[in-house]
Short mmCIF file of C-alpha atoms in Angstrom, two decimals:
data_model
loop_
_atom_site.label_atom_id
_atom_site.label_comp_id
_atom_site.label_asym_id
_atom_site.label_seq_id
_atom_site.Cartn_x
_atom_site.Cartn_y
_atom_site.Cartn_z
CA MET H 25 -0.87 -13.94 -59.25
CA GLN H 26 -1.70 -16.29 -56.52
CA LYS H 27 1.40 -15.70 -54.72
CA LEU H 28 0.94 -11.91 -55.04
CA VAL H 29 -2.49 -12.47 -53.31
CA GLU H 30 -1.22 -14.66 -50.59
CA LYS H 31 1.49 -12.10 -49.95
CA LYS H 32 -0.97 -9.23 -49.62
CA ILE H 33 -3.15 -11.32 -47.30
CA TRP H 34 -0.25 -12.14 -45.13
CA ARG H 35 0.83 -8.54 -44.82
CA ARG H 36 -2.75 -7.53 -44.08
CA ALA H 37 -2.87 -10.25 -41.36
CA LYS H 38 0.42 -9.28 -39.93
CA TYR H 39 -0.54 -5.46 -39.90
CA ILE H 40 -3.89 -6.43 -38.12
CA CYS H 41 -2.14 -8.52 -35.48
CA LEU H 42 0.47 -5.60 -34.81
CA GLU H 43 -2.40 -3.21 -34.44
CA LEU H 44 -4.30 -5.51 -31.98
CA LEU H 45 -1.03 -6.09 -30.18
CA GLU H 46 -0.44 -2.25 -29.90
CA LEU H 47 -3.99 -1.74 -28.67
CA LEU H 48 -3.34 -4.48 -26.10
CA LYS H 49 -0.11 -2.56 -24.96
CA ARG H 50 -1.91 0.53 -24.58
CA TYR H 51 -5.14 -0.52 -23.02
CA TYR H 52 -4.39 -3.85 -21.17
CA PHE H 53 -5.52 -2.22 -17.97
CA VAL H 54 -9.05 -2.18 -19.42
CA LEU H 55 -9.19 -5.70 -19.97
CA ILE H 56 -7.74 -6.40 -16.37
CA GLY H 57 -10.34 -3.93 -14.76
CA LEU H 58 -13.21 -5.67 -16.79
CA PHE H 59 -12.21 -9.00 -15.47
CA PHE H 60 -12.09 -7.87 -11.74
CA LEU H 61 -15.43 -6.02 -12.42
CA HIS H 62 -16.88 -9.26 -13.99
CA ARG H 63 -15.91 -11.25 -11.05
CA ALA H 64 -17.29 -8.66 -8.53
CA LEU H 65 -20.70 -8.39 -10.33
CA HIS H 66 -20.64 -12.33 -10.51
CA ILE H 67 -20.16 -13.04 -6.81
CA ALA H 68 -22.46 -9.92 -5.74
CA PRO H 69 -25.69 -11.88 -5.34
CA TYR H 70 -24.18 -14.64 -3.27
CA SER H 71 -24.81 -14.10 0.43
CA SER H 72 -22.27 -16.86 1.30
CA ILE H 73 -19.39 -14.65 0.03
CA SER H 74 -18.24 -12.01 2.39
CA LEU H 75 -19.00 -8.30 1.66
CA THR H 76 -15.32 -7.66 2.17
CA SER H 77 -14.39 -9.80 -0.85
CA LYS H 78 -17.04 -8.22 -2.89
CA ILE H 79 -15.82 -4.62 -2.15
CA TYR H 80 -12.11 -5.67 -2.55
CA LEU H 81 -12.80 -6.76 -6.13
CA PHE H 82 -14.64 -3.56 -6.88
CA MET H 83 -11.68 -1.43 -5.68
CA LEU H 84 -9.49 -3.62 -7.74
CA ALA H 85 -11.42 -2.94 -10.89
CA LEU H 86 -11.67 0.97 -9.86
CA ILE H 87 -7.79 1.22 -9.54
CA CYS H 88 -7.58 -0.48 -12.95
CA PHE H 89 -9.59 2.22 -14.66
CA THR H 90 -7.72 5.05 -12.98
CA VAL H 91 -4.19 4.18 -14.43
CA TYR H 92 -4.19 5.41 -17.85
CA LYS H 93 -2.34 8.86 -17.51
CA ASP H 94 0.13 7.26 -15.22
CA ILE H 95 1.51 4.42 -17.19
CA ARG H 96 5.23 4.34 -17.96
CA HIS H 97 5.92 3.89 -21.54
CA ASP H 98 9.83 3.93 -21.00
CA VAL H 99 9.99 0.61 -19.41
CA LYS H 100 10.87 -2.75 -21.14
CA LEU H 101 7.92 -5.26 -20.53
CA ILE H 102 9.91 -8.54 -19.86
CA PRO H 103 12.49 -7.07 -17.39
CA PHE H 104 9.49 -5.32 -15.55
CA LEU H 105 7.51 -8.64 -15.40
CA LEU H 106 10.58 -10.47 -14.10
CA ILE H 107 11.37 -7.94 -11.44
CA CYS H 108 7.56 -7.66 -10.53
CA THR H 109 7.17 -11.33 -10.17
CA VAL H 110 10.03 -11.56 -7.67
CA PHE H 111 8.98 -8.47 -5.88
CA PHE H 112 5.27 -9.97 -5.35
CA LEU H 113 6.73 -13.28 -4.33
CA PHE H 114 8.49 -11.43 -1.48
CA ILE H 115 5.36 -9.41 -0.65
CA PHE H 116 3.11 -12.47 -0.55
CA TYR H 117 5.78 -14.29 1.64
CA ILE H 118 5.57 -11.39 4.15
CA ASN H 119 1.87 -11.43 4.13
CA LYS H 120 1.74 -15.27 4.89
CA HIS H 121 4.32 -15.37 7.44
CA GLY H 122 4.20 -11.83 8.82
CA TYR H 123 1.39 -12.63 11.38
CA GLY H 124 3.41 -15.60 12.75
CA PHE H 125 6.25 -13.46 13.20
CA TRP H 126 4.36 -10.82 15.02
CA GLY H 127 2.83 -13.38 17.28
CA LYS H 128 6.25 -14.55 18.38
CA MET H 129 7.19 -11.18 19.11
CA LEU H 130 4.09 -10.73 21.23
CA ARG H 131 4.73 -13.87 23.16
CA TRP H 132 8.23 -12.88 23.81
CA GLN H 133 7.19 -9.34 24.94
CA ILE H 134 4.56 -10.45 27.30
CA LYS H 135 7.22 -12.41 29.26
CA LYS H 136 9.50 -9.29 29.49
CA ASP H 137 9.14 -6.65 32.14
CA ILE H 138 7.68 -3.49 30.44
CA ILE H 139 9.61 -0.42 31.25
CA VAL H 140 6.69 2.14 31.27
CA ASN H 141 3.10 1.33 31.80
CA LEU H 142 0.91 4.08 29.86
CA ASN H 143 -2.42 2.65 30.69
CA PRO H 144 -3.17 4.82 33.84
CA ILE H 145 -1.37 7.92 32.29
CA PHE H 146 -3.40 7.80 28.94
CA SER H 147 -6.65 6.95 30.74
CA SER H 148 -6.38 10.18 32.82
CA ILE H 149 -5.88 12.49 30.13
CA PRO H 150 -9.17 14.43 28.97
CA PHE H 151 -10.66 13.41 25.55
CA ASN H 152 -7.60 11.07 24.89
CA ASP H 153 -10.18 8.23 24.85
CA GLY H 154 -11.58 9.83 21.40
CA SER H 155 -15.11 9.90 22.81
CA PHE H 156 -15.93 12.76 20.36
CA ALA H 157 -15.60 10.10 17.57
CA ARG H 158 -18.50 8.32 19.12
CA VAL H 159 -21.03 11.09 19.49
CA TYR H 160 -23.24 9.44 16.82
CA LYS H 161 -23.20 5.81 16.62
CA SER H 162 -25.32 3.32 14.32
CA GLU H 163 -25.41 -0.20 13.44
CA THR H 164 -24.48 0.87 9.80
CA LEU H 165 -21.43 3.00 10.85
CA THR H 166 -20.18 0.27 13.30
CA TRP H 167 -20.44 -2.33 10.46
CA PHE H 168 -18.56 -0.02 8.08
CA PHE H 169 -15.69 0.94 10.45
CA ARG H 170 -15.24 -2.78 11.70
CA MET H 171 -14.90 -3.57 7.94
CA VAL H 172 -12.28 -0.79 7.10
CA TYR H 173 -10.39 -1.47 10.51
CA ASN H 174 -10.20 -5.24 9.75
CA ASN H 175 -8.80 -4.79 6.29
CA GLY H 176 -6.80 -1.61 7.06
CA PHE H 177 -3.71 -3.03 8.13
CA VAL H 178 -2.64 -4.78 4.86
CA LEU H 179 -5.31 -3.87 2.22
CA PRO H 180 -4.28 -0.23 1.57
CA VAL H 181 -0.51 -1.13 0.87
CA LEU H 182 -1.69 -4.13 -1.42
CA LEU H 183 -4.04 -1.75 -3.33
CA ALA H 184 -1.18 0.83 -3.94
CA LEU H 185 1.19 -1.86 -4.92
CA TYR H 186 -1.35 -3.31 -7.55
CA ARG H 187 -1.80 0.04 -9.11
CA SER H 188 2.00 0.84 -9.15
CA ALA H 189 2.42 -2.53 -10.89
CA LEU H 190 -0.26 -1.63 -13.55
CA ILE H 191 1.36 1.53 -14.39
CA MET H 192 4.90 -0.31 -14.45
CA ASP H 193 6.43 1.99 -11.90
CA LEU H 194 9.03 -0.04 -9.95
CA LYS H 195 9.96 3.22 -8.07
CA LYS H 196 6.52 3.74 -6.60
CA MET H 197 6.28 -0.04 -5.74
CA LEU H 198 9.36 0.23 -3.69
CA ARG H 199 8.30 3.62 -2.24
CA TYR H 200 4.96 2.13 -1.09
CA THR H 201 6.55 -0.99 0.37
CA LEU H 202 9.30 0.82 2.19
CA SER H 203 6.77 3.46 3.60
CA ALA H 204 4.69 0.72 4.85
CA HIS H 205 5.66 -2.40 7.09
CA VAL H 206 9.29 -3.11 5.87
CA LEU H 207 10.64 0.19 7.47
CA GLN H 208 7.89 0.68 10.11
CA ILE H 209 8.12 -2.69 11.88
CA PHE H 210 11.84 -1.73 12.78
CA LEU H 211 11.08 1.89 13.73
CA ILE H 212 8.01 0.98 15.92
CA THR H 213 9.15 -2.25 17.81
CA PRO H 214 11.41 -0.30 20.17
CA PHE H 215 8.14 1.70 21.30
CA TYR H 216 6.32 -1.70 21.69
CA LEU H 217 9.18 -3.27 23.82
CA THR H 218 9.39 -0.17 26.02
CA PHE H 219 5.70 1.06 26.54
CA HIS H 220 2.85 -1.06 27.99
CA LEU H 221 -0.45 0.43 26.46
CA GLN H 222 -3.67 -1.46 25.78
CA GLU H 223 -6.71 -0.54 23.74
CA VAL H 224 -9.15 2.02 24.97
CA TRP H 225 -12.08 -0.38 25.53
CA TYR H 226 -9.93 -2.89 27.63
CA VAL H 227 -8.61 -0.17 29.86
CA LEU H 228 -11.93 1.48 30.43
CA GLY H 229 -13.76 -1.78 30.95
CA GLN H 230 -16.12 -1.03 27.79
CA PRO H 231 -17.26 -3.82 25.27
CA ASP H 232 -15.00 -4.55 22.71
CA GLY H 233 -15.77 -2.55 19.66
CA LEU H 234 -14.91 -5.25 17.26
CA ALA H 235 -16.97 -7.91 19.08
CA ARG H 236 -14.15 -10.34 18.90
CA HIS H 237 -15.50 -12.32 21.98
CA LEU H 238 -12.03 -12.67 23.48
CA SER H 239 -11.53 -14.54 26.89
CA SER H 240 -10.07 -12.36 29.57
CA LYS H 241 -6.55 -14.05 28.85
CA ALA H 242 -6.70 -13.65 25.10
CA ALA H 243 -7.80 -10.04 25.41
CA ALA H 244 -4.89 -9.11 27.73
CA GLY H 245 -2.63 -10.26 24.93
CA ILE H 246 -4.51 -9.09 21.87
CA THR H 247 -4.94 -5.52 23.04
CA LEU H 248 -1.19 -4.84 23.45
CA ASN H 249 0.83 -2.49 21.46
CA CYS H 250 -1.21 0.78 20.94
CA PHE H 251 1.56 3.40 21.03
CA PRO H 252 2.08 4.36 18.22
CA SER H 253 -1.02 3.19 16.26
CA MET H 254 0.47 0.93 13.38
CA HIS H 255 -2.94 1.09 11.61
CA THR H 256 -2.59 4.85 11.61
CA SER H 257 0.92 4.74 10.63
CA ILE H 258 0.42 2.33 7.72
CA CYS H 259 -2.61 4.11 6.32
CA PHE H 260 -1.46 7.76 6.78
CA ALA H 261 1.85 6.84 5.15
CA MET H 262 -0.28 5.35 2.22
CA PHE H 263 -2.41 8.49 2.23
CA LEU H 264 0.72 10.88 1.99
CA LEU H 265 2.01 8.94 -0.89
CA ALA H 266 -1.45 8.79 -2.55
CA LEU H 267 -1.55 12.57 -2.48
CA ARG H 268 1.45 12.51 -4.93
CA GLU H 269 -0.50 10.64 -7.60
CA ARG H 270 -2.14 12.33 -10.53
CA ASN H 271 -5.62 10.71 -10.80
CA LYS H 272 -8.10 12.58 -8.73
CA ILE H 273 -10.53 9.70 -8.55
CA PHE H 274 -7.93 7.47 -7.17
CA LYS H 275 -6.67 10.10 -4.73
CA PHE H 276 -10.15 10.73 -3.51
CA ILE H 277 -11.51 7.17 -2.94
CA PHE H 278 -8.23 5.79 -1.76
CA GLY H 279 -7.58 8.69 0.57
CA PHE H 280 -11.09 8.29 1.95
CA PHE H 281 -10.46 4.77 2.67
CA CYS H 282 -7.14 5.26 4.47
CA LEU H 283 -8.57 8.18 6.63
CA SER H 284 -11.57 5.78 7.39
CA VAL H 285 -9.37 3.29 8.86
CA ILE H 286 -7.72 6.00 11.09
CA TYR H 287 -11.14 7.18 12.25
CA SER H 288 -12.30 3.76 12.97
CA THR H 289 -9.47 3.13 15.62
CA LEU H 290 -11.39 5.86 17.55
CA TYR H 291 -14.73 5.07 16.71
CA LEU H 292 -14.36 1.38 17.87
CA GLU H 293 -12.44 2.43 20.99
CA ILE H 294 -9.16 0.61 19.82
CA HIS H 295 -6.71 3.43 19.95
CA TRP H 296 -6.24 6.67 22.18
CA VAL H 297 -5.92 10.07 20.44
CA ILE H 298 -2.20 10.38 21.44
CA ASP H 299 -1.73 6.86 19.53
CA ILE H 300 -3.16 8.47 16.42
CA ILE H 301 -0.85 11.57 16.45
CA ALA H 302 2.26 9.40 17.11
CA GLY H 303 1.28 7.06 14.36
CA MET H 304 0.82 9.92 12.02
CA ILE H 305 3.95 11.30 12.82
CA LEU H 306 5.68 8.07 12.42
CA ALA H 307 4.12 7.86 8.98
CA TYR H 308 5.44 11.04 7.93
CA VAL H 309 8.95 10.22 9.18
CA THR H 310 8.89 6.91 7.34
CA VAL H 311 7.89 8.38 4.08
CA LYS H 312 10.67 10.83 4.18
CA LEU H 313 13.22 7.97 5.24
CA SER H 314 11.96 5.98 2.19
CA ASP H 315 12.55 9.23 0.02
CA PHE H 316 15.95 9.39 1.28
CA ILE H 317 16.86 5.82 0.87
CA LEU H 318 15.76 5.69 -2.57
CA ASP H 319 17.55 8.77 -3.42
CA LYS H 320 20.70 7.74 -2.11
CA THR H 321 20.52 4.28 -3.83
CA LYS H 322 19.58 5.78 -6.95
CA ILE H 323 23.20 6.16 -8.23
CA LEU H 324 23.81 2.51 -7.46
CA PHE H 325 21.22 1.16 -9.74
CA GLU H 326 20.95 3.79 -12.46
CA LYS H 327 23.56 2.28 -14.78
CA PRO H 328 22.19 -1.20 -14.84
CA LEU H 329 18.54 -0.08 -14.93
CA ASN H 330 19.42 2.08 -18.08
CA ILE H 331 20.77 -1.04 -19.83
CA PHE H 332 18.45 -3.78 -18.94
CA TYR H 333 15.25 -1.88 -17.58
CA TYR H 334 14.56 1.39 -19.28
CA LYS H 335 14.00 1.84 -23.23
CA ASN H 336 16.85 3.54 -25.26
CA ARG H 337 17.93 5.53 -22.31
CA LYS H 338 21.56 6.56 -22.22
CA PRO H 339 23.32 8.31 -19.44
CA ILE H 340 24.07 11.94 -20.30
CA TYR H 341 27.37 13.46 -19.17
CA VAL H 342 27.61 17.23 -18.87
CA ASN H 343 31.00 18.75 -18.29
CA ASN H 344 31.07 21.46 -15.73
CA TYR H 345 32.92 24.25 -17.26
CA TYR H 346 33.73 25.86 -13.69
CA LEU H 347 34.80 22.64 -11.97
CA TYR H 348 36.91 21.90 -15.14
CA THR H 349 38.81 25.29 -15.04
CA MET H 350 39.36 25.16 -11.19
CA LYS H 351 41.03 21.79 -11.48
CA ASN H 352 43.32 22.98 -14.21
#
């Protein structure tokens, strides 16, 4: 009798554990979102912590609560976590060393003879300085646009990648990454090596919109590489891909953030209007190029992914009757 009772207790405990595990598998994003929300609320009262860090944590919490309908349930957890770990190690390596590489390229670029100087050309084009974006200015707007601009080169990509990882969608992770710095750095470098164009405020002799307090020598180097605007190309590429997402809340808030970064480049007198247009064209081309690359490489990775990555997915082969009869 005692053994029977123990067996029932064991079965009940096992059932409860399995149910809890199933709930965790289905709603893990809620726990992660609550963690970020708790951290954001915890640091909110401390003035010593930057507002950027606080907003960043709130945005991480937000994207966690928008993933439910997009979660992939056909993916094996362990293989995904292994691939995801390697993937983010690569991303963090780029994030850590990318600026150093960019600085070396700038120093090398300054030593070279630039083929085309666009400063006098762009400054002579009517409305190209984006003055219409500064018809109304205020301290609050200036603070807001400085914040989004300073975080608009990397943060939109990281937020999109974090959300794609939460929904366990490796293809989206690759698409966001390729459409951002990975492909754009190769496409945009020839323009930067060919055209000399500096920021609007520097060319027009206005105060620095970002209030960086640069020396004349530092300003001459920092304000290079405006055509096309890479802030624009990165954010507009993320915006185009975000439009493909199903969650309306994520699309609206993330899209607003991306477009705010683009607008900030005009408001703060960083980029010319033509820079913005060129950056948007570059973003569109990059997104289409990433689509093309992923589509063409799909066949190469389909078989190993079906075996090790996806759950119970077997390749289906359909005979084409017409092709078969033509061969015979």
